[in-house]
Coordinates of C-alpha atoms in Angstrom, one line a residue:
M1 CA -57.1 48.1 -5.9
T2 CA -57.9 44.4 -5.4
E3 CA -56.5 41.6 -3.2
H4 CA -54.4 40.5 -6.2
T5 CA -52.7 43.9 -6.7
L6 CA -49.0 44.4 -6.1
T7 CA -47.6 47.7 -5.2
V8 CA -44.3 48.4 -7.0
A9 CA -42.5 51.7 -6.4
G10 CA -45.9 53.1 -5.2
V11 CA -47.7 51.9 -8.3
A12 CA -50.5 49.3 -8.3
V13 CA -49.8 46.4 -10.7
D14 CA -52.0 43.4 -11.3
P15 CA -49.9 40.2 -11.5
R16 CA -52.5 38.2 -13.3
H17 CA -52.9 37.5 -17.0
W18 CA -55.1 39.6 -19.2
I19 CA -57.2 37.4 -21.4
G20 CA -60.4 38.3 -23.2
G21 CA -60.7 41.6 -21.4
E22 CA -60.5 40.0 -17.9
R23 CA -57.9 39.3 -15.3
V24 CA -57.2 35.6 -15.1
A25 CA -55.2 33.8 -12.4
S26 CA -53.1 30.7 -12.6
A27 CA -52.7 27.9 -10.1
G28 CA -49.0 28.6 -9.9
T29 CA -46.9 31.7 -9.7
F30 CA -43.3 32.8 -10.1
T31 CA -41.4 35.4 -8.1
D32 CA -40.5 38.7 -9.8
V33 CA -37.3 40.1 -8.4
S34 CA -35.8 43.6 -8.8
P35 CA -32.2 43.6 -10.1
I36 CA -31.6 46.8 -8.2
D37 CA -31.5 45.3 -4.7
G38 CA -32.6 41.6 -5.1
R39 CA -36.0 42.4 -3.4
A40 CA -39.0 40.3 -4.4
L41 CA -41.6 42.5 -6.1
G42 CA -44.3 39.9 -5.9
E43 CA -45.8 36.7 -7.2
I44 CA -46.7 36.7 -10.9
A45 CA -49.3 34.4 -12.5
R46 CA -47.4 31.5 -14.1
G47 CA -49.1 30.6 -17.3
T48 CA -49.8 27.0 -18.4
P49 CA -50.8 25.7 -21.9
A50 CA -54.4 26.1 -20.8
E51 CA -54.0 29.9 -20.3
A52 CA -52.0 30.1 -23.6
A53 CA -54.8 28.4 -25.4
A54 CA -57.5 30.6 -23.8
A55 CA -55.6 33.7 -24.9
V56 CA -55.4 32.5 -28.5
A57 CA -59.1 31.6 -28.4
A58 CA -59.9 35.1 -27.1
A59 CA -57.8 36.7 -29.9
K60 CA -59.4 34.5 -32.5
A61 CA -62.9 35.4 -31.3
A62 CA -62.1 39.1 -31.3
F63 CA -60.4 39.1 -34.7
P64 CA -63.4 39.4 -37.1
A65 CA -64.9 42.5 -35.5
W66 CA -61.5 44.2 -35.0
A67 CA -60.4 43.4 -38.6
A68 CA -63.7 44.9 -39.8
T69 CA -63.2 48.1 -37.8
P70 CA -62.3 50.9 -40.2
R71 CA -58.7 51.9 -40.2
A72 CA -59.5 55.4 -38.9
E73 CA -61.3 54.0 -35.9
R74 CA -58.5 51.6 -35.1
A75 CA -56.0 54.5 -35.4
R76 CA -58.2 56.6 -33.0
I77 CA -58.0 53.9 -30.4
L78 CA -54.2 53.5 -30.8
H79 CA -53.9 57.3 -30.3
A80 CA -56.0 57.0 -27.1
I81 CA -53.6 54.3 -25.9
A82 CA -50.7 56.6 -26.6
D83 CA -52.5 59.3 -24.6
G84 CA -52.8 56.8 -21.7
V85 CA -49.1 56.0 -21.9
E86 CA -48.2 59.7 -21.7
K87 CA -50.6 60.2 -18.8
R88 CA -49.0 57.4 -16.8
L89 CA -45.4 57.9 -18.1
E90 CA -43.9 58.5 -14.7
E91 CA -45.5 55.3 -13.3
L92 CA -44.4 53.2 -16.3
A93 CA -40.9 54.6 -16.0
I94 CA -40.4 53.8 -12.3
V95 CA -42.0 50.4 -12.5
E96 CA -39.9 49.4 -15.5
T97 CA -36.7 50.7 -13.8
T98 CA -37.6 48.7 -10.7
D99 CA -38.4 45.6 -12.7
N100 CA -35.4 45.5 -15.1
G101 CA -32.8 47.9 -13.7
A102 CA -32.4 50.2 -16.7
L103 CA -31.8 53.9 -16.0
L104 CA -34.8 55.9 -14.7
R105 CA -33.7 59.0 -16.6
S106 CA -33.6 57.0 -19.8
H107 CA -37.1 55.7 -19.2
R108 CA -38.4 59.1 -18.5
R109 CA -36.8 61.0 -21.4
G110 CA -36.5 58.4 -24.1
V111 CA -38.0 55.0 -23.6
M112 CA -41.5 55.7 -22.5
P113 CA -42.0 58.6 -24.9
R114 CA -41.0 56.2 -27.6
V115 CA -43.7 53.8 -26.4
A116 CA -46.3 56.4 -27.0
H117 CA -44.7 57.3 -30.3
N118 CA -44.9 53.6 -31.4
F119 CA -48.7 53.7 -31.2
R120 CA -49.0 57.1 -32.8
F121 CA -46.6 56.3 -35.7
F122 CA -48.2 53.0 -36.7
A123 CA -51.7 54.4 -36.2
D124 CA -51.0 57.2 -38.7
W125 CA -48.9 55.0 -41.0
S126 CA -51.9 52.6 -41.4
L127 CA -53.9 55.4 -42.9
T128 CA -51.3 55.9 -45.6
L129 CA -51.1 52.3 -46.8
D130 CA -51.8 52.5 -50.5
H131 CA -50.4 51.3 -53.8
E132 CA -51.3 53.0 -57.0
D133 CA -53.5 50.9 -59.2
F134 CA -51.8 49.8 -62.4
E135 CA -53.0 48.3 -65.7
T136 CA -52.2 45.0 -67.3
R137 CA -53.6 44.6 -70.8
G138 CA -56.5 46.8 -69.9
H139 CA -57.1 45.0 -66.6
T140 CA -56.8 46.9 -63.3
N141 CA -54.5 45.7 -60.5
H142 CA -55.4 46.8 -57.0
V143 CA -53.1 46.0 -54.0
S144 CA -54.5 45.7 -50.5
W145 CA -53.2 44.9 -47.0
D146 CA -55.6 42.4 -45.3
P147 CA -55.3 41.6 -41.6
A148 CA -53.7 38.2 -41.1
G149 CA -55.3 37.1 -37.8
P150 CA -54.2 36.4 -34.2
C151 CA -50.5 37.2 -33.7
V152 CA -48.2 35.9 -30.9
L153 CA -45.6 38.4 -29.9
I154 CA -42.7 37.2 -27.6
T155 CA -40.6 40.0 -26.2
P156 CA -37.3 40.4 -24.3
W157 CA -36.4 41.9 -20.9
N158 CA -33.9 44.6 -21.8
A159 CA -36.4 47.2 -23.0
P160 CA -39.7 45.4 -22.2
L161 CA -42.4 47.9 -23.0
M162 CA -40.7 49.7 -25.9
L163 CA -39.9 46.5 -27.8
A164 CA -43.3 45.0 -27.0
T165 CA -45.2 48.1 -28.4
W166 CA -42.8 48.1 -31.5
K167 CA -44.7 44.9 -32.4
I168 CA -48.1 45.5 -30.8
A169 CA -48.8 48.8 -32.4
P170 CA -48.4 47.7 -36.1
A171 CA -50.2 44.4 -35.4
L172 CA -53.2 46.2 -34.0
A173 CA -53.1 49.0 -36.6
A174 CA -53.2 46.3 -39.3
G175 CA -56.4 44.9 -37.8
N176 CA -54.9 41.9 -36.1
T177 CA -55.4 40.7 -32.6
V178 CA -52.5 40.0 -30.2
V179 CA -51.3 37.6 -27.6
L180 CA -48.3 39.1 -25.9
K181 CA -45.9 36.9 -23.9
P182 CA -43.5 39.2 -22.0
A183 CA -40.1 38.1 -20.6
E184 CA -40.5 36.6 -17.2
W185 CA -37.6 38.7 -15.8
S186 CA -39.5 42.0 -16.5
P187 CA -43.3 41.4 -16.9
L188 CA -44.8 44.3 -15.0
T189 CA -45.2 47.1 -17.6
A190 CA -47.0 44.7 -20.0
S191 CA -49.7 44.3 -17.3
L192 CA -50.0 48.1 -17.0
L193 CA -50.3 48.4 -20.8
A194 CA -53.2 46.0 -20.7
D195 CA -55.0 48.4 -18.3
I196 CA -54.1 51.4 -20.4
A197 CA -55.4 49.7 -23.6
A198 CA -58.7 48.7 -21.9
E199 CA -59.2 52.3 -20.6
A200 CA -58.6 53.6 -24.1
G201 CA -61.4 51.5 -25.5
L202 CA -59.6 48.6 -27.1
P203 CA -62.2 45.8 -27.4
A204 CA -61.9 42.8 -25.2
G205 CA -59.7 40.0 -26.7
V206 CA -57.9 42.3 -29.1
L207 CA -54.8 42.5 -26.8
N208 CA -54.1 39.6 -24.4
V209 CA -51.1 39.2 -22.1
V210 CA -50.0 35.8 -20.8
Q211 CA -47.1 35.6 -18.3
G212 CA -44.8 32.8 -17.5
Y213 CA -41.9 30.7 -18.7
G214 CA -41.3 30.2 -22.3
S215 CA -40.3 26.6 -21.7
E216 CA -43.8 26.0 -20.2
I217 CA -46.1 28.0 -22.5
G218 CA -44.0 28.9 -25.5
D219 CA -44.8 25.8 -27.6
A220 CA -48.6 26.1 -26.8
L221 CA -48.5 29.6 -28.3
T222 CA -46.1 29.1 -31.2
S223 CA -47.5 25.8 -32.4
H224 CA -51.2 26.8 -32.2
P225 CA -53.0 26.3 -35.5
D226 CA -55.0 29.5 -35.1
V227 CA -52.0 31.7 -34.8
R228 CA -51.3 33.6 -38.1
R229 CA -48.1 35.5 -37.2
I230 CA -45.3 35.1 -34.7
S231 CA -42.8 37.9 -33.9
F232 CA -39.9 37.2 -31.6
T233 CA -37.0 39.3 -30.2
G234 CA -34.4 37.3 -28.4
S235 CA -31.7 34.7 -28.7
V236 CA -30.8 32.5 -31.6
P237 CA -31.3 29.2 -29.8
T238 CA -34.8 30.2 -28.7
A239 CA -35.6 31.4 -32.3
R240 CA -34.7 27.9 -33.6
R241 CA -37.1 26.3 -31.1
I242 CA -39.9 28.8 -32.2
A243 CA -39.2 28.1 -35.8
A244 CA -39.5 24.4 -35.3
S245 CA -42.7 24.8 -33.4
A246 CA -44.2 27.0 -36.0
A247 CA -43.1 24.9 -39.0
P248 CA -46.0 22.3 -39.0
H249 CA -48.5 25.1 -39.7
L250 CA -46.1 27.2 -41.8
T251 CA -46.8 30.2 -39.5
P252 CA -44.8 33.2 -40.8
L253 CA -42.1 34.4 -38.5
S254 CA -40.3 37.7 -37.8
L255 CA -37.2 37.2 -35.8
E256 CA -34.9 39.9 -34.4
L257 CA -32.0 38.1 -32.8
G258 CA -28.6 38.6 -31.4
G259 CA -25.7 40.8 -32.6
K260 CA -22.0 41.0 -32.4
S261 CA -21.7 44.4 -34.1
P262 CA -18.5 46.1 -35.0
L263 CA -17.5 49.7 -34.5
L264 CA -14.8 50.7 -37.1
V265 CA -12.6 53.6 -36.3
F266 CA -10.3 54.9 -39.1
A267 CA -7.3 57.1 -38.6
D268 CA -9.0 60.0 -40.3
A269 CA -11.9 59.9 -37.8
D270 CA -12.7 62.5 -35.1
L271 CA -11.2 60.5 -32.2
D272 CA -13.2 62.3 -29.6
L273 CA -16.4 61.4 -31.5
A274 CA -15.2 57.8 -31.9
V275 CA -14.5 57.5 -28.2
D276 CA -17.9 58.9 -27.3
L277 CA -19.6 56.4 -29.6
A278 CA -17.5 53.5 -28.2
V279 CA -18.3 54.4 -24.5
E280 CA -22.0 54.7 -25.4
Q281 CA -21.9 50.9 -26.1
Y282 CA -22.1 50.5 -22.3
D283 CA -25.6 51.9 -22.3
N284 CA -28.2 49.8 -20.3
A285 CA -25.2 47.9 -18.8
G286 CA -24.4 46.5 -22.2
Q287 CA -27.8 44.8 -22.5
V288 CA -28.5 46.1 -26.0
C289 CA -28.7 43.8 -29.0
L290 CA -27.5 46.6 -31.3
A291 CA -24.4 47.4 -29.2
A292 CA -21.2 47.6 -31.2
T293 CA -19.2 45.3 -28.8
R294 CA -16.3 44.8 -31.2
I295 CA -14.2 47.9 -31.5
L296 CA -11.9 47.8 -34.6
V297 CA -9.4 50.7 -34.7
E298 CA -6.8 51.5 -37.4
E299 CA -3.5 50.5 -35.9
T300 CA -1.9 54.0 -36.3
V301 CA -4.3 55.6 -33.9
A302 CA -5.1 52.6 -31.6
E303 CA -2.9 53.7 -28.8
E304 CA -4.3 57.2 -28.6
F305 CA -7.9 55.9 -29.0
T306 CA -7.4 53.5 -26.1
R307 CA -5.9 56.2 -23.9
R308 CA -8.9 58.5 -24.5
F309 CA -11.4 55.6 -24.2
V310 CA -10.0 54.6 -20.8
A311 CA -10.3 58.1 -19.5
K312 CA -13.8 58.5 -20.8
A313 CA -15.0 55.1 -19.5
G314 CA -13.4 55.8 -16.2
A315 CA -15.7 58.7 -15.6
L316 CA -18.9 56.6 -15.9
V317 CA -20.9 56.3 -12.7
Q318 CA -22.1 52.8 -11.8
G319 CA -24.8 52.5 -9.2
D320 CA -28.6 52.8 -8.5
P321 CA -30.4 53.3 -11.8
R322 CA -33.0 55.5 -10.0
E323 CA -30.3 58.1 -9.3
E324 CA -29.9 60.9 -11.9
A325 CA -26.1 60.7 -11.9
T326 CA -25.9 57.0 -12.6
D327 CA -24.7 55.9 -16.0
I328 CA -24.7 52.2 -15.6
G329 CA -27.2 50.2 -13.6
P330 CA -27.3 46.5 -12.5
T331 CA -27.4 43.4 -14.7
I332 CA -31.0 42.1 -15.0
H333 CA -30.5 38.8 -13.2
P334 CA -27.8 36.8 -11.3
R335 CA -27.9 34.2 -14.0
Q336 CA -27.0 36.8 -16.6
L337 CA -24.3 38.2 -14.3
D338 CA -22.8 34.7 -14.1
R339 CA -22.9 34.4 -17.8
I340 CA -21.1 37.7 -18.4
D341 CA -18.4 36.8 -15.8
G342 CA -17.9 33.4 -17.4
F343 CA -17.3 34.9 -20.8
V344 CA -14.7 37.3 -19.4
R345 CA -12.9 34.7 -17.3
R346 CA -12.6 32.3 -20.2
A347 CA -11.3 35.1 -22.5
V348 CA -8.6 36.1 -19.9
E349 CA -7.6 32.5 -19.5
A350 CA -7.2 32.3 -23.3
G351 CA -4.8 35.3 -23.3
A352 CA -7.0 38.4 -23.4
R353 CA -6.0 41.4 -21.3
A354 CA -8.6 43.5 -19.4
V355 CA -7.6 47.1 -19.9
I356 CA -10.4 48.2 -17.7
G357 CA -12.9 46.1 -15.7
G358 CA -12.9 42.4 -16.0
H359 CA -14.7 41.8 -12.7
R360 CA -18.0 42.0 -10.8
V361 CA -18.6 45.2 -8.9
D362 CA -20.9 43.3 -6.5
E363 CA -23.5 40.6 -6.6
R364 CA -25.7 42.6 -9.0
S365 CA -23.4 44.5 -11.3
Y366 CA -20.4 44.0 -13.7
A367 CA -17.7 46.6 -14.3
P368 CA -17.5 48.2 -17.7
T369 CA -14.8 46.0 -19.4
L370 CA -12.5 46.4 -22.4
L371 CA -10.5 43.4 -23.5
T372 CA -7.5 43.5 -25.9
E373 CA -5.2 40.8 -27.3
V374 CA -8.2 38.8 -28.4
A375 CA -8.1 36.3 -31.3
Q376 CA -10.6 36.8 -34.1
D377 CA -11.8 33.2 -33.8
S378 CA -12.1 33.4 -30.0
E379 CA -15.4 33.0 -28.1
I380 CA -15.3 36.5 -26.8
V381 CA -15.1 37.9 -30.3
Q382 CA -17.6 35.6 -31.9
E383 CA -20.4 35.2 -29.3
E384 CA -22.9 37.7 -27.9
V385 CA -22.2 38.4 -24.2
F386 CA -25.0 40.9 -23.6
G387 CA -23.2 42.8 -20.9
P388 CA -20.8 45.7 -20.5
V389 CA -18.0 43.9 -22.2
L390 CA -16.2 45.3 -25.3
T391 CA -13.2 43.9 -27.3
L392 CA -10.6 46.0 -29.1
Q393 CA -8.7 44.8 -32.2
T394 CA -6.6 46.7 -34.7
F395 CA -6.5 46.7 -38.5
A396 CA -4.1 47.9 -41.1
D397 CA -6.3 48.9 -44.0
E398 CA -9.9 49.0 -45.3
D399 CA -9.8 45.4 -46.5
E400 CA -8.7 44.1 -43.2
A401 CA -11.3 46.3 -41.4
V402 CA -14.1 44.9 -43.5
R403 CA -12.9 41.3 -43.2
L404 CA -12.8 41.5 -39.4
A405 CA -16.1 43.3 -39.2
D406 CA -17.9 40.7 -41.3
D407 CA -16.3 37.7 -39.8
T408 CA -19.0 36.5 -37.4
R409 CA -22.3 34.7 -37.9
F410 CA -24.2 37.8 -37.0
G411 CA -25.2 40.9 -39.1
L412 CA -27.5 43.1 -37.0
A413 CA -25.7 46.5 -37.1
A414 CA -22.4 48.2 -37.7
T415 CA -21.0 51.6 -36.8
L416 CA -18.3 53.4 -38.9
V417 CA -16.3 56.5 -37.8
T418 CA -14.3 58.3 -40.6
G419 CA -13.7 61.8 -41.9
D420 CA -13.6 60.6 -45.5
R421 CA -17.0 60.5 -47.2
E422 CA -15.8 58.3 -50.1
R423 CA -14.4 55.8 -47.7
A424 CA -17.7 55.8 -45.8
D425 CA -19.5 54.9 -49.0
R426 CA -17.1 52.2 -49.9
V427 CA -17.0 50.5 -46.5
T428 CA -20.7 50.7 -45.8
G429 CA -21.4 49.1 -49.2
R430 CA -19.2 46.1 -48.2
L431 CA -20.5 45.5 -44.6
T432 CA -23.1 42.9 -43.9
A433 CA -25.6 44.5 -41.5
G434 CA -29.2 45.4 -41.3
T435 CA -28.4 48.9 -40.1
V436 CA -25.1 50.9 -40.6
W437 CA -24.5 54.1 -38.7
V438 CA -21.8 56.5 -40.0
N439 CA -20.3 59.0 -37.4
C440 CA -23.4 58.4 -35.2
F441 CA -25.1 55.6 -33.2
F442 CA -28.6 54.6 -32.4
V443 CA -30.4 57.1 -34.6
R444 CA -33.6 55.3 -35.5
D445 CA -36.6 56.3 -37.5
L446 CA -39.8 54.1 -37.5
K447 CA -40.1 54.7 -41.2
A448 CA -36.8 52.8 -41.8
P449 CA -36.5 49.0 -42.2
F450 CA -35.0 47.4 -39.1
G451 CA -33.8 43.8 -38.7
G452 CA -30.7 41.6 -39.0
S453 CA -28.9 39.6 -41.6
R454 CA -27.6 36.0 -41.2
H455 CA -28.1 34.8 -37.6
S456 CA -29.2 38.2 -36.5
G457 CA -32.7 37.6 -37.8
V458 CA -35.4 37.1 -40.4
G459 CA -37.5 39.9 -41.9
R460 CA -37.7 43.6 -41.4
E461 CA -39.9 45.8 -39.2
G462 CA -40.7 49.5 -39.5
G463 CA -43.0 51.6 -41.8
T464 CA -44.7 49.6 -44.5
W465 CA -42.3 46.6 -43.8
S466 CA -44.2 46.0 -40.6
F467 CA -47.6 46.0 -42.3
D468 CA -46.2 43.7 -45.0
F469 CA -45.5 41.2 -42.3
Y470 CA -48.6 41.6 -40.2
C471 CA -50.9 41.5 -43.2
D472 CA -51.8 39.2 -46.1
L473 CA -51.1 41.2 -49.2
K474 CA -53.7 40.8 -51.9
N475 CA -53.7 41.8 -55.5
T476 CA -57.2 42.1 -57.1
V477 CA -57.2 42.1 -60.9
T478 CA -60.4 43.4 -62.5
A479 CA -61.4 43.0 -66.2
P480 CA -62.6 46.0 -68.1
K481 CA -65.8 44.3 -69.3
G482 CA -68.4 41.9 -68.0
W483 CA -70.4 44.5 -66.1
N484 CA -74.2 44.8 -66.3
D485 CA -74.3 48.6 -66.6
H486 CA -77.7 50.2 -66.6
G487 CA -76.6 53.8 -66.4

């Protein structure tokens, strides 16, 4: 432990940047505050363009040796990082809960195990990358995945470490080096990951972490001529700024953006299942990009669905996310709480009715809310709230259901509940979404492509799709003659 170290929930965390295998301070800092109780957790190094440039330089310097490291050795180190995550799983879980307010039980049982799995999956998948050679008029074509270079990864606050490693793991497995810029509202586990990676033997400069405000260091990272890939998860407005910054150098982008996903409930559905899936959308206090926040119910069962939904949602326990019994924790930040409340107030003023919720619980939390009597073109139906706020609309038939479902600028995900397999096939074929769940929700496999359509994003991640982004694909064509054979 050093003079710089913070103690967060009994865990030592270094608040400085991690650049070139060393801790680096900044002249300025920003205060990291826990959403659980508003307590200041400590002062975090506030990066400037100078630290951003130093991190890119470190990544550039480390790239040739890491790119030349055999895949199997890179995979071994990624598995060692996964071992380190599992060894410190409890520490990572409690620090992240303290930092972003998500449920401790979820971090212990699902999120942090998934962090380790991210490293193991992409380490192993990198060893399978192969394309069968093929012939063209007697010439041999050989496809290869070449590391692209330094990558800038910008990640959100709602699932900080899981979403960061969803990008870091394939980037490193591909042979690239990384500069990670975590969200300023939840930076702590990124710092712990830097320690874990170093202990696992990841060479200096291969992973760098720069903390701070995007408005102050974002452009220095995304406009840098030595950056070869940029991956961002967050809002559409920020994505536009990143794209403009990257454009002069034509730096390839992967963008996973917002959503306003529908949950379609047909009259032939198992209503208990439909209600369970709908109430699940309040997970992480509604701070989930994939959340199906627009519930669309066939009008003949809407009244019964609503009755069961209100009963189920009413049993949710809102409180301290460290308590096992808690179902919904606090909102990440007072600014986000104000944003959520503003959306609901404007919706009610425009004629919406709050069946449940519609108000703050206290200065840190918002009540699970269901709004009815909302117009399709209203703000509350069209714009992402990112809080525990759902809307309910009805439809008469499949055509209307699909029309309502697709009538936003987003296309991240959709959920469909029906007892008719043929209907499921018809409707899913007509929906615009990167992921469609039928009679389930949030079942994800890293082998599957993930991403959004329209304003929900650009590109796909997962399996080989991740390596297609983080690599330069090369096709080598070899003639059958011209060799000086002496054998």
